[in-house]
Amino acid sequence: MSALVLFGGTFDPVHYGHLYVARDVRAALGVPELRLVPSGDPAHRRPPGATASDRLAMLELAVREFTGLVPDPIEILRNGPSYTVVTLESLRRQRPGVPLAWVVGADAFLGLPRWHRWRRLLELAHIVVIERPGVAFDAELRTSAQAELAALWDARGTDDVGVLGARPSGAIIRVAAGRYPISATIVRRLLAEDPASPQLAQLLPPAVLAYIQNHSLYRTLPDAP
Ligand code: ATP
């Protein structure tokens, strides 16, 4: 299938949660390639602990362990804030009629109404939602604050991955990936507190860990108030 599937994130740093989810989603959707899109200047959150070029370099090392995962620097090469809607508009101009899909974890999907021009996203692409450990997706979607998102889910939501290839955009496709309780926050904390911890080998690829150590990244906690 010729769908273009993209998984955006800060990847600060990339970890096995991202990579295993990406591997599972690629398999579930039956696509030959899934692109990992690091944000250059994430508009909606605090500045990353590593530069865009370091985050891209770590992604390039990480995907060597995986078939069909490809870093895409589109948001790093572009000037200005890394709004997903701008990325999708540019990809849509290049590929009229081709199915596009933007992959998000359940936590990111629940935050969608805070994204720049978020209502436009489904005109441009499908959204693929992945369950995430620790996120009570159904319960949180049904809170009163999420009424508009819940209505959108009711109108556009599906568990049928076949929808991806059937039309170019407009569906919210829930995909069951494995559950990997890893976050970049946990990784950064461990790197700052105990950089020699053997636990790190379970959380991110050895080549990424070596890069972090060689470039002295994440020595302090960017999350500290
Ligand atoms: P942080 O802890 O700094 O917030 P993160 O681990 O959530 O980072 P991001 O780069 O912000 O990583 O996430 C990019 C995307 O990957 C988001 O859509 C997020 O929901 C998803 N994601 C990250 N980790 C997982 C995971 N373990 N399982 C499922 N989805 C994940």
Coordinates of N, CA and C and ligand atoms in Angstrom, one line a residue:
M1 N 0.8 -1.2 0.0 CA 0.0 0.0 0.0 C 0.9 1.3 0.0
S2 N 0.4 2.3 -0.7 CA 1.3 3.5 -0.8 C 1.0 4.5 0.3
A3 N 0.4 4.2 1.4 CA 0.1 5.2 2.4 C 1.5 5.7 3.0
L4 N 1.5 6.9 3.4 CA 2.6 7.5 4.1 C 2.3 7.6 5.5
V5 N 3.0 6.9 6.4 CA 2.7 6.8 7.8 C 3.8 7.5 8.6
L6 N 3.4 8.5 9.4 CA 4.4 9.3 10.1 C 4.2 9.3 11.6
F7 N 5.2 9.1 12.4 CA 5.1 9.1 13.9 C 6.0 10.3 14.4
G8 N 5.3 11.3 14.8 CA 6.0 12.5 15.3 C 6.3 12.5 16.8
G9 N 7.3 13.2 17.2 CA 7.6 13.3 18.6 C 8.8 14.1 18.9
T10 N 9.1 14.3 20.1 CA 10.3 15.1 20.5 C 11.5 14.2 20.4
F11 N 11.3 12.9 20.8 CA 12.4 12.0 20.8 C 13.6 12.5 21.5
D12 N 13.4 12.8 22.8 CA 14.3 13.5 23.6 C 14.7 12.7 24.9
P13 N 15.3 11.6 24.8 CA 15.8 10.9 23.5 C 14.8 9.9 23.1
V14 N 15.0 9.3 21.8 CA 14.3 8.2 21.4 C 14.5 7.0 22.3
H15 N 13.5 6.2 22.6 CA 13.6 5.1 23.5 C 12.8 3.9 22.9
Y16 N 13.0 2.7 23.6 CA 12.3 1.5 23.1 C 10.8 1.6 23.1
G17 N 10.2 2.5 23.9 CA 8.7 2.7 23.9 C 8.4 3.2 22.5
H18 N 9.1 4.2 22.0 CA 8.8 4.7 20.6 C 9.1 3.6 19.6
L19 N 10.2 3.0 19.7 CA 10.6 2.1 18.7 C 9.8 0.8 18.6
Y20 N 9.4 0.2 19.7 CA 8.6 -1.0 19.7 C 7.2 -0.6 19.2
V21 N 6.7 0.5 19.6 CA 5.4 1.0 19.1 C 5.4 1.2 17.6
A22 N 6.4 1.8 17.1 CA 6.6 2.1 15.7 C 6.6 0.8 14.9
R23 N 7.4 -0.2 15.5 CA 7.5 -1.5 14.8 C 6.1 -2.2 14.8
D24 N 5.4 -2.2 15.9 CA 4.1 -2.8 16.0 C 3.1 -2.1 15.0
V25 N 3.1 -0.8 15.0 CA 2.2 -0.1 14.1 C 2.5 -0.4 12.7
R26 N 3.7 -0.4 12.3 CA 4.1 -0.7 10.9 C 3.5 -2.1 10.5
A27 N 3.7 -3.0 11.4 CA 3.2 -4.4 11.2 C 1.7 -4.4 11.1
A28 N 1.0 -3.7 12.0 CA -0.5 -3.7 12.1 C -1.0 -3.1 10.8
L29 N -0.4 -2.0 10.4 CA -0.9 -1.3 9.2 C -0.5 -2.0 7.9
G30 N 0.5 -2.8 8.0 CA 1.0 -3.5 6.8 C 1.6 -2.6 5.8
V31 N 2.4 -1.6 6.3 CA 3.1 -0.7 5.4 C 4.6 -1.0 5.4
P32 N 5.3 -0.8 4.3 CA 6.7 -1.1 4.2 C 7.6 -0.2 5.1
E33 N 7.1 1.0 5.3 CA 7.9 2.0 5.9 C 7.1 2.9 6.9
L34 N 7.7 3.2 8.0 CA 7.1 4.2 8.9 C 8.1 5.2 9.2
R35 N 7.7 6.5 9.1 CA 8.7 7.6 9.3 C 8.6 8.2 10.7
L36 N 9.7 8.3 11.3 CA 9.8 9.0 12.6 C 10.2 10.4 12.4
V37 N 9.3 11.3 12.9 CA 9.5 12.7 12.6 C 9.8 13.5 13.8
P38 N 11.1 13.8 14.1 CA 11.4 14.6 15.3 C 11.0 16.1 15.1
S39 N 10.5 16.7 16.1 CA 10.1 18.1 16.0 C 11.3 18.9 16.2
G40 N 11.4 20.0 15.4 CA 12.5 20.9 15.5 C 12.4 21.8 16.7
D41 N 11.3 22.5 16.7 CA 11.0 23.5 17.8 C 9.6 23.1 18.3
P42 N 9.5 22.2 19.3 CA 8.2 21.8 19.7 C 7.4 22.9 20.3
A43 N 6.4 23.4 19.6 CA 5.7 24.6 20.0 C 4.9 24.4 21.3
H44 N 4.5 23.2 21.7 CA 3.6 23.0 22.7 C 4.2 22.5 24.0
R45 N 5.5 22.5 24.1 CA 6.1 22.0 25.4 C 7.4 22.7 25.7
R46 N 8.0 22.4 26.8 CA 9.3 23.1 27.2 C 10.4 22.6 26.2
P47 N 11.4 23.5 26.1 CA 12.5 23.1 25.2 C 13.1 21.8 25.5
P48 N 13.5 21.0 24.5 CA 14.1 19.7 24.7 C 15.4 19.8 25.4
G49 N 15.8 18.7 26.0 CA 17.1 18.6 26.7 C 18.3 18.5 25.7
A50 N 18.0 18.0 24.5 CA 19.0 17.9 23.5 C 18.7 18.7 22.2
T51 N 19.7 19.1 21.5 CA 19.4 19.9 20.3 C 18.7 19.0 19.2
A52 N 18.1 19.7 18.2 CA 17.4 18.9 17.1 C 18.4 18.0 16.4
S53 N 19.6 18.5 16.2 CA 20.6 17.7 15.5 C 21.0 16.5 16.3
D54 N 21.2 16.6 17.6 CA 21.5 15.4 18.5 C 20.3 14.5 18.5
R55 N 19.1 15.0 18.6 CA 17.9 14.1 18.6 C 17.8 13.3 17.3
L56 N 18.1 14.0 16.2 CA 18.0 13.3 14.9 C 19.1 12.3 14.8
A57 N 20.3 12.6 15.2 CA 21.4 11.7 15.2 C 21.1 10.4 16.0
M58 N 20.5 10.6 17.2 CA 20.1 9.4 18.0 C 19.1 8.6 17.3
L59 N 18.1 9.2 16.6 CA 17.1 8.5 15.9 C 17.8 7.6 14.8
E60 N 18.7 8.2 14.1 CA 19.4 7.5 13.0 C 20.1 6.3 13.5
L61 N 20.7 6.4 14.7 CA 21.4 5.2 15.3 C 20.4 4.2 15.7
A62 N 19.3 4.7 16.3 CA 18.3 3.8 16.9 C 17.6 2.9 15.8
V63 N 17.3 3.5 14.7 CA 16.5 2.7 13.7 C 17.3 1.6 13.0
R64 N 18.7 1.6 13.2 CA 19.5 0.5 12.6 C 19.1 -0.9 13.2
E65 N 18.5 -0.9 14.3 CA 18.0 -2.2 14.9 C 16.7 -2.6 14.3
F66 N 16.0 -1.8 13.5 CA 14.7 -2.1 13.1 C 14.5 -2.0 11.6
T67 N 13.7 -2.9 11.0 CA 13.4 -2.9 9.6 C 12.2 -1.9 9.4
G68 N 12.4 -1.0 8.4 CA 11.3 -0.2 7.9 C 11.0 1.0 8.7
L69 N 11.8 1.3 9.7 CA 11.7 2.6 10.4 C 12.7 3.6 9.9
V70 N 12.2 4.8 9.5 CA 13.0 5.7 8.8 C 12.9 7.1 9.4
P71 N 14.0 7.7 9.9 CA 13.9 9.1 10.4 C 13.6 10.1 9.2
D72 N 12.7 11.1 9.5 CA 12.4 12.1 8.5 C 12.6 13.5 9.1
P73 N 13.6 14.2 8.6 CA 14.0 15.5 9.3 C 13.1 16.7 8.8
I74 N 12.0 16.4 8.2 CA 11.2 17.5 7.6 C 11.0 18.7 8.5
E75 N 10.7 18.4 9.8 CA 10.4 19.5 10.7 C 11.6 20.2 11.3
I76 N 12.7 19.5 11.2 CA 14.0 20.1 11.6 C 14.5 21.0 10.5
L77 N 14.3 20.6 9.3 CA 14.8 21.4 8.2 C 14.0 22.7 7.9
R78 N 12.8 22.7 8.4 CA 11.9 23.8 8.2 C 12.1 24.9 9.3
N79 N 12.0 26.1 8.9 CA 12.1 27.2 10.0 C 10.8 27.3 10.6
G80 N 10.8 27.8 11.9 CA 9.5 28.1 12.6 C 9.1 27.0 13.4
P81 N 8.0 27.2 14.1 CA 7.5 26.1 15.0 C 7.1 24.9 14.3
S82 N 7.3 23.7 15.0 CA 7.0 22.4 14.3 C 5.6 22.1 14.5
Y83 N 4.7 22.8 13.8 CA 3.3 22.5 13.9 C 3.0 21.3 12.9
T84 N 2.3 20.3 13.5 CA 2.0 19.1 12.7 C 1.2 19.5 11.5
V85 N 0.2 20.4 11.7 CA -0.7 20.8 10.6 C 0.1 21.3 9.4
V86 N 1.2 22.0 9.7 CA 2.0 22.6 8.6 C 2.8 21.5 7.9
T87 N 3.3 20.5 8.6 CA 4.0 19.4 8.0 C 3.0 18.6 7.1
L88 N 1.8 18.4 7.6 CA 0.9 17.6 6.8 C 0.4 18.4 5.6
E89 N 0.3 19.7 5.7 CA -0.1 20.5 4.5 C 1.0 20.4 3.5
S90 N 2.2 20.4 3.9 CA 3.3 20.3 2.9 C 3.3 18.9 2.2
L91 N 3.1 17.9 3.1 CA 3.1 16.5 2.5 C 1.9 16.3 1.6
R92 N 0.8 16.9 2.0 CA -0.4 16.7 1.2 C -0.2 17.4 -0.2
R93 N 0.4 18.6 -0.2 CA 0.7 19.3 -1.5 C 1.5 18.4 -2.4
Q94 N 2.5 17.7 -1.8 CA 3.4 16.8 -2.6 C 2.7 15.5 -3.1
R95 N 1.7 15.1 -2.3 CA 1.1 13.8 -2.6 C -0.4 13.9 -2.6
P96 N -1.0 14.5 -3.6 CA -2.5 14.6 -3.6 C -3.1 13.2 -3.7
G97 N -4.1 12.9 -2.9 CA -4.8 11.7 -3.1 C -4.2 10.5 -2.4
V98 N -2.9 10.6 -1.9 CA -2.3 9.5 -1.2 C -2.7 9.4 0.2
P99 N -3.0 8.3 0.8 CA -3.4 8.2 2.2 C -2.2 8.6 3.1
L100 N -2.4 9.6 4.0 CA -1.4 10.0 4.9 C -1.9 9.6 6.3
A101 N -1.1 9.2 7.2 CA -1.5 8.9 8.6 C -0.5 9.4 9.6
W102 N -1.0 10.1 10.6 CA -0.1 10.6 11.7 C -0.4 9.8 12.9
V103 N 0.7 9.2 13.5 CA 0.6 8.3 14.6 C 0.8 9.1 15.9
V104 N -0.1 8.9 16.9 CA 0.1 9.5 18.2 C -0.2 8.5 19.3
G105 N 0.5 8.6 20.4 CA 0.1 7.9 21.6 C -1.2 8.4 22.2
A106 N -1.8 7.6 23.0 CA -3.1 8.0 23.6 C -3.0 9.3 24.3
D107 N -1.9 9.5 25.0 CA -1.8 10.8 25.8 C -1.7 12.0 24.8
A108 N -1.0 11.8 23.7 CA -0.9 12.9 22.7 C -2.3 13.1 22.1
F109 N -3.0 12.1 21.8 CA -4.3 12.2 21.2 C -5.3 13.0 22.1
L110 N -5.2 12.7 23.4 CA -6.1 13.4 24.3 C -5.7 14.9 24.4
G111 N -4.5 15.3 24.1 CA -4.1 16.7 24.1 C -4.3 17.4 22.7
L112 N -4.9 16.6 21.8 CA -5.1 17.2 20.4 C -5.7 18.6 20.3
P113 N -6.8 18.8 21.1 CA -7.4 20.1 21.0 C -6.5 21.3 21.4
R114 N -5.3 21.0 21.9 CA -4.4 22.1 22.2 C -3.4 22.3 21.0
W115 N -3.5 21.5 19.9 CA -2.6 21.6 18.8 C -3.1 22.7 17.9
H116 N -2.1 23.4 17.3 CA -2.4 24.5 16.3 C -3.3 24.0 15.2
R117 N -4.4 24.7 15.0 CA -5.4 24.4 13.9 C -5.7 22.9 13.9
W118 N -6.1 22.3 15.0 CA -6.2 20.9 15.1 C -7.4 20.3 14.3
R119 N -8.4 21.1 14.1 CA -9.6 20.6 13.4 C -9.2 20.3 11.9
R120 N -8.2 21.0 11.4 CA -7.7 20.8 10.1 C -7.0 19.4 9.9
L121 N -6.5 18.8 11.0 CA -5.6 17.7 10.8 C -6.3 16.5 10.1
L122 N -7.6 16.3 10.4 CA -8.3 15.1 9.8 C -8.7 15.4 8.3
E123 N -8.6 16.7 7.9 CA -8.8 16.9 6.5 C -7.6 16.5 5.7
L124 N -6.5 16.5 6.4 CA -5.2 16.2 5.7 C -4.8 14.8 5.8
A125 N -5.1 14.1 6.9 CA -4.5 12.8 7.2 C -5.5 12.0 8.0
H126 N -5.2 10.7 8.2 CA -5.8 9.9 9.2 C -5.0 10.1 10.5
I127 N -5.6 9.9 11.6 CA -4.8 9.9 12.9 C -4.9 8.4 13.4
V128 N -3.7 7.9 13.7 CA -3.6 6.6 14.3 C -3.3 6.7 15.8
V129 N -4.1 6.1 16.6 CA -4.0 6.3 18.1 C -3.5 5.0 18.7
I130 N -2.5 5.1 19.5 CA -1.9 3.9 20.1 C -2.2 4.0 21.6
E131 N -2.6 2.9 22.2 CA -2.8 2.8 23.6 C -1.5 3.0 24.3
R132 N -1.5 3.7 25.5 CA -0.2 3.9 26.2 C -0.4 3.5 27.7
P133 N 0.5 2.7 28.2 CA 0.4 2.3 29.6 C 0.2 3.5 30.5
G134 N -0.7 3.5 31.4 CA -0.9 4.6 32.3 C -1.8 5.6 31.9
V135 N -2.4 5.4 30.6 CA -3.3 6.4 30.1 C -4.7 5.7 30.0
A136 N -5.7 6.2 30.8 CA -7.0 5.6 30.7 C -7.8 6.2 29.6
F137 N -7.5 5.8 28.4 CA -8.0 6.5 27.2 C -9.5 6.7 27.2
D138 N -10.2 5.6 27.3 CA -11.7 5.7 27.2 C -12.3 6.6 28.3
A139 N -11.8 6.4 29.5 CA -12.3 7.2 30.7 C -12.0 8.7 30.4
E140 N -10.8 9.0 30.0 CA -10.4 10.4 29.8 C -11.1 11.0 28.6
L141 N -11.4 10.2 27.6 CA -12.1 10.7 26.5 C -13.5 11.1 26.8
R142 N -14.1 10.4 27.8 CA -15.5 10.7 28.2 C -15.7 11.8 29.3
T143 N -14.6 12.5 29.6 CA -14.8 13.6 30.6 C -15.4 14.7 29.9
S144 N -16.1 15.6 30.6 CA -16.8 16.7 30.0 C -15.9 17.6 29.2
A145 N -14.6 17.8 29.7 CA -13.7 18.7 29.0 C -13.3 18.2 27.6
Q146 N -13.6 16.9 27.4 CA -13.2 16.4 26.0 C -14.4 16.2 25.1
A147 N -15.5 16.9 25.3 CA -16.7 16.6 24.6 C -16.5 16.7 23.1
E148 N -15.7 17.6 22.6 CA -15.6 17.8 21.2 C -14.7 16.6 20.6
L149 N -13.7 16.3 21.3 CA -12.8 15.2 20.9 C -13.6 13.9 20.9
A150 N -14.4 13.7 21.9 CA -15.2 12.4 22.0 C -16.2 12.4 20.9
A151 N -16.8 13.5 20.5 CA -17.7 13.5 19.4 C -17.0 13.2 18.1
L152 N -15.8 13.7 18.0 CA -15.0 13.4 16.8 C -14.7 11.9 16.7
W153 N -14.3 11.3 17.9 CA -14.0 9.9 18.0 C -15.2 9.1 17.6
D154 N -16.4 9.5 18.1 CA -17.6 8.7 17.8 C -17.9 8.8 16.3
A155 N -17.6 9.9 15.6 CA -17.9 10.1 14.2 C -16.9 9.4 13.3
R156 N -15.6 9.5 13.7 CA -14.5 9.1 12.8 C -13.7 7.9 13.3
G157 N -14.0 7.5 14.6 CA -13.1 6.4 15.2 C -13.4 5.0 14.6
T158 N -12.4 4.2 14.4 CA -12.5 2.9 14.0 C -11.4 2.0 14.4
D159 N -11.6 0.7 14.6 CA -10.5 -0.2 14.8 C -10.1 -1.0 13.5
D160 N -10.7 -0.6 12.4 CA -10.5 -1.2 11.1 C -9.3 -0.6 10.4
V161 N -8.1 -1.2 10.4 CA -6.9 -0.6 9.8 C -7.1 -0.6 8.3
G162 N -8.0 -1.3 7.7 CA -8.2 -1.3 6.3 C -8.7 0.1 5.8
V163 N -9.2 0.9 6.7 CA -9.6 2.3 6.3 C -8.5 3.1 5.8
L164 N -7.3 2.8 6.3 CA -6.1 3.6 6.0 C -5.9 3.7 4.4
G165 N -6.0 2.5 3.8 CA -5.8 2.6 2.3 C -7.0 2.9 1.5
A166 N -8.2 3.0 2.2 CA -9.4 3.1 1.4 C -9.7 4.6 1.1
R167 N -9.2 5.5 1.9 CA -9.3 6.9 1.5 C -8.1 7.7 2.0
P168 N -7.9 8.9 1.5 CA -6.6 9.6 1.8 C -6.6 10.2 3.3
S169 N -7.7 10.4 3.9 CA -7.6 11.1 5.2 C -9.0 10.9 5.9
G170 N -9.1 11.4 7.2 CA -10.4 11.6 7.8 C -10.8 10.6 8.9
A171 N -10.0 9.5 9.0 CA -10.4 8.5 10.0 C -9.5 8.6 11.2
I172 N -10.0 8.2 12.4 CA -9.2 8.0 13.6 C -9.1 6.5 13.8
I173 N -7.9 5.9 13.6 CA -7.8 4.5 13.6 C -7.1 4.1 14.9
R174 N -7.8 3.3 15.7 CA -7.1 2.8 17.0 C -6.4 1.5 16.7
V175 N -5.1 1.5 17.0 CA -4.3 0.3 16.7 C -3.8 -0.3 18.0
A176 N -3.9 -1.6 18.1 CA -3.4 -2.2 19.3 C -1.9 -2.5 19.2
A177 N -1.1 -1.8 19.9 CA 0.4 -2.1 19.9 C 0.7 -2.7 21.2
G178 N 1.9 -3.3 21.4 CA 2.2 -3.8 22.7 C 2.3 -2.6 23.7
R179 N 2.3 -3.0 25.0 CA 2.3 -1.9 26.0 C 3.7 -1.8 26.6
Y180 N 4.4 -0.7 26.4 CA 5.8 -0.5 26.8 C 5.8 0.7 27.7
P181 N 5.9 0.4 29.0 CA 5.9 1.5 30.0 C 7.2 2.3 30.1
I182 N 7.5 3.0 29.0 CA 8.8 3.7 29.0 C 8.4 5.1 28.5
S183 N 9.1 6.1 29.1 CA 8.9 7.5 28.6 C 10.3 8.2 28.6
A184 N 10.4 9.2 27.8 CA 11.7 10.0 27.8 C 11.9 10.6 29.1
T185 N 10.9 11.0 29.8 CA 11.0 11.6 31.1 C 11.7 10.6 32.1
I186 N 11.3 9.4 32.0 CA 12.0 8.3 32.9 C 13.4 8.2 32.5
V187 N 13.7 8.1 31.2 CA 15.0 8.0 30.7 C 15.9 9.1 31.1
R188 N 15.4 10.4 30.9 CA 16.2 11.5 31.3 C 16.5 11.5 32.8
R189 N 15.5 11.2 33.6 CA 15.8 11.2 35.0 C 16.8 10.2 35.4
L190 N 16.7 9.0 34.8 CA 17.7 8.0 35.1 C 19.1 8.4 34.7
L191 N 19.2 9.0 33.5 CA 20.5 9.4 33.0 C 21.1 10.5 33.9
A192 N 20.3 11.4 34.5 CA 20.8 12.4 35.3 C 21.2 11.9 36.7
E193 N 20.4 10.9 37.2 CA 20.6 10.5 38.6 C 21.6 9.3 38.7
D194 N 21.6 8.4 37.6 CA 22.5 7.2 37.7 C 22.9 6.8 36.3
P195 N 23.8 7.6 35.7 CA 24.1 7.4 34.2 C 24.7 6.0 33.9
A196 N 25.2 5.3 35.0 CA 25.8 4.0 34.7 C 24.7 2.9 35.0
S197 N 23.5 3.2 35.3 CA 22.5 2.2 35.7 C 22.3 1.1 34.6
P198 N 22.4 -0.1 35.0 CA 22.2 -1.2 34.0 C 20.8 -1.2 33.4
Q199 N 19.9 -0.6 34.2 CA 18.5 -0.5 33.7 C 18.3 0.2 32.4
L200 N 19.3 1.1 32.1 CA 19.2 1.9 30.8 C 19.2 1.0 29.6
A201 N 19.9 -0.1 29.7 CA 20.0 -1.0 28.5 C 18.6 -1.6 28.1
Q202 N 17.6 -1.6 29.1 CA 16.3 -2.0 28.8 C 15.4 -0.9 28.1
L203 N 15.9 0.3 28.2 CA 15.1 1.5 27.9 C 15.4 2.0 26.5
L204 N 16.7 1.9 26.1 CA 17.1 2.5 24.8 C 18.2 1.7 24.2
P205 N 18.4 1.8 22.8 CA 19.4 1.0 22.1 C 20.8 1.4 22.6
P206 N 21.7 0.4 22.6 CA 23.1 0.6 23.0 C 23.8 1.8 22.3
A207 N 23.5 1.9 21.0 CA 24.1 2.9 20.2 C 23.7 4.3 20.6
V208 N 22.4 4.4 21.0 CA 21.9 5.7 21.5 C 22.5 6.0 22.9
L209 N 22.6 5.0 23.7 CA 23.2 5.2 25.0 C 24.7 5.7 24.9
A210 N 25.4 5.1 23.9 CA 26.8 5.4 23.7 C 26.9 6.9 23.2
Y211 N 26.0 7.3 22.3 CA 25.9 8.6 21.8 C 25.7 9.6 23.0
I212 N 24.8 9.3 23.8 CA 24.4 10.2 25.0 C 25.7 10.3 25.9
Q213 N 26.4 9.2 26.1 CA 27.5 9.3 27.0 C 28.7 10.1 26.3
N214 N 28.9 9.8 25.0 CA 30.0 10.5 24.3 C 29.8 12.0 24.1
H215 N 28.5 12.4 24.1 CA 28.2 13.8 23.9 C 27.7 14.5 25.2
S216 N 27.9 13.7 26.3 CA 27.5 14.3 27.7 C 26.1 14.9 27.7
L217 N 25.2 14.2 27.2 CA 23.8 14.7 27.1 C 23.0 14.3 28.4
Y218 N 22.0 15.1 28.7 CA 21.1 14.7 29.8 C 21.8 14.5 31.2
R219 N 22.9 15.4 31.4 CA 23.6 15.3 32.7 C 22.8 15.9 33.9
T220 N 21.9 16.8 33.5 CA 21.1 17.4 34.5 C 19.6 17.2 34.1
L221 N 18.7 17.5 35.0 CA 17.3 17.3 34.8 C 16.6 18.5 34.1
P222 N 16.3 18.4 32.9 CA 15.6 19.6 32.3 C 14.2 19.8 32.9
D223 N 13.7 18.7 33.5 CA 12.4 18.8 34.1 C 12.3 19.5 35.4
A224 N 13.5 19.7 36.0 CA 13.5 20.3 37.4 C 12.9 21.7 37.3
P225 N 12.1 22.1 38.3 CA 11.4 23.4 38.3 C 12.4 24.5 38.4
Ligands
ATP1 P1 8.3 12.8 27.5 O1 8.4 11.8 28.6 O2 9.5 13.8 27.4 O3 7.0 13.6 27.4 P2 7.7 10.8 25.5 O4 8.3 9.5 26.0 O5 6.2 10.9 25.7 O6 8.4 12.0 26.1 P3 7.6 12.0 22.9 O7 8.7 12.1 22.0 O8 7.0 13.2 23.5 O9 8.0 10.9 24.0 O10 6.4 11.1 22.3 C1 6.2 11.1 20.9 C2 5.0 10.2 20.6 O11 5.2 8.9 21.1 C3 3.7 10.7 21.4 O12 2.6 10.5 20.5 C4 3.6 9.7 22.5 O13 2.3 9.5 23.0 C5 4.2 8.4 21.9 N1 4.9 7.5 22.9 C6 6.0 7.8 23.6 N2 6.3 6.7 24.4 C7 5.3 5.8 24.2 C8 5.0 4.5 24.8 N3 5.9 4.0 25.6 N4 3.9 3.9 24.3 C9 3.1 4.5 23.4 N5 3.3 5.7 22.9 C10 4.4 6.3 23.2

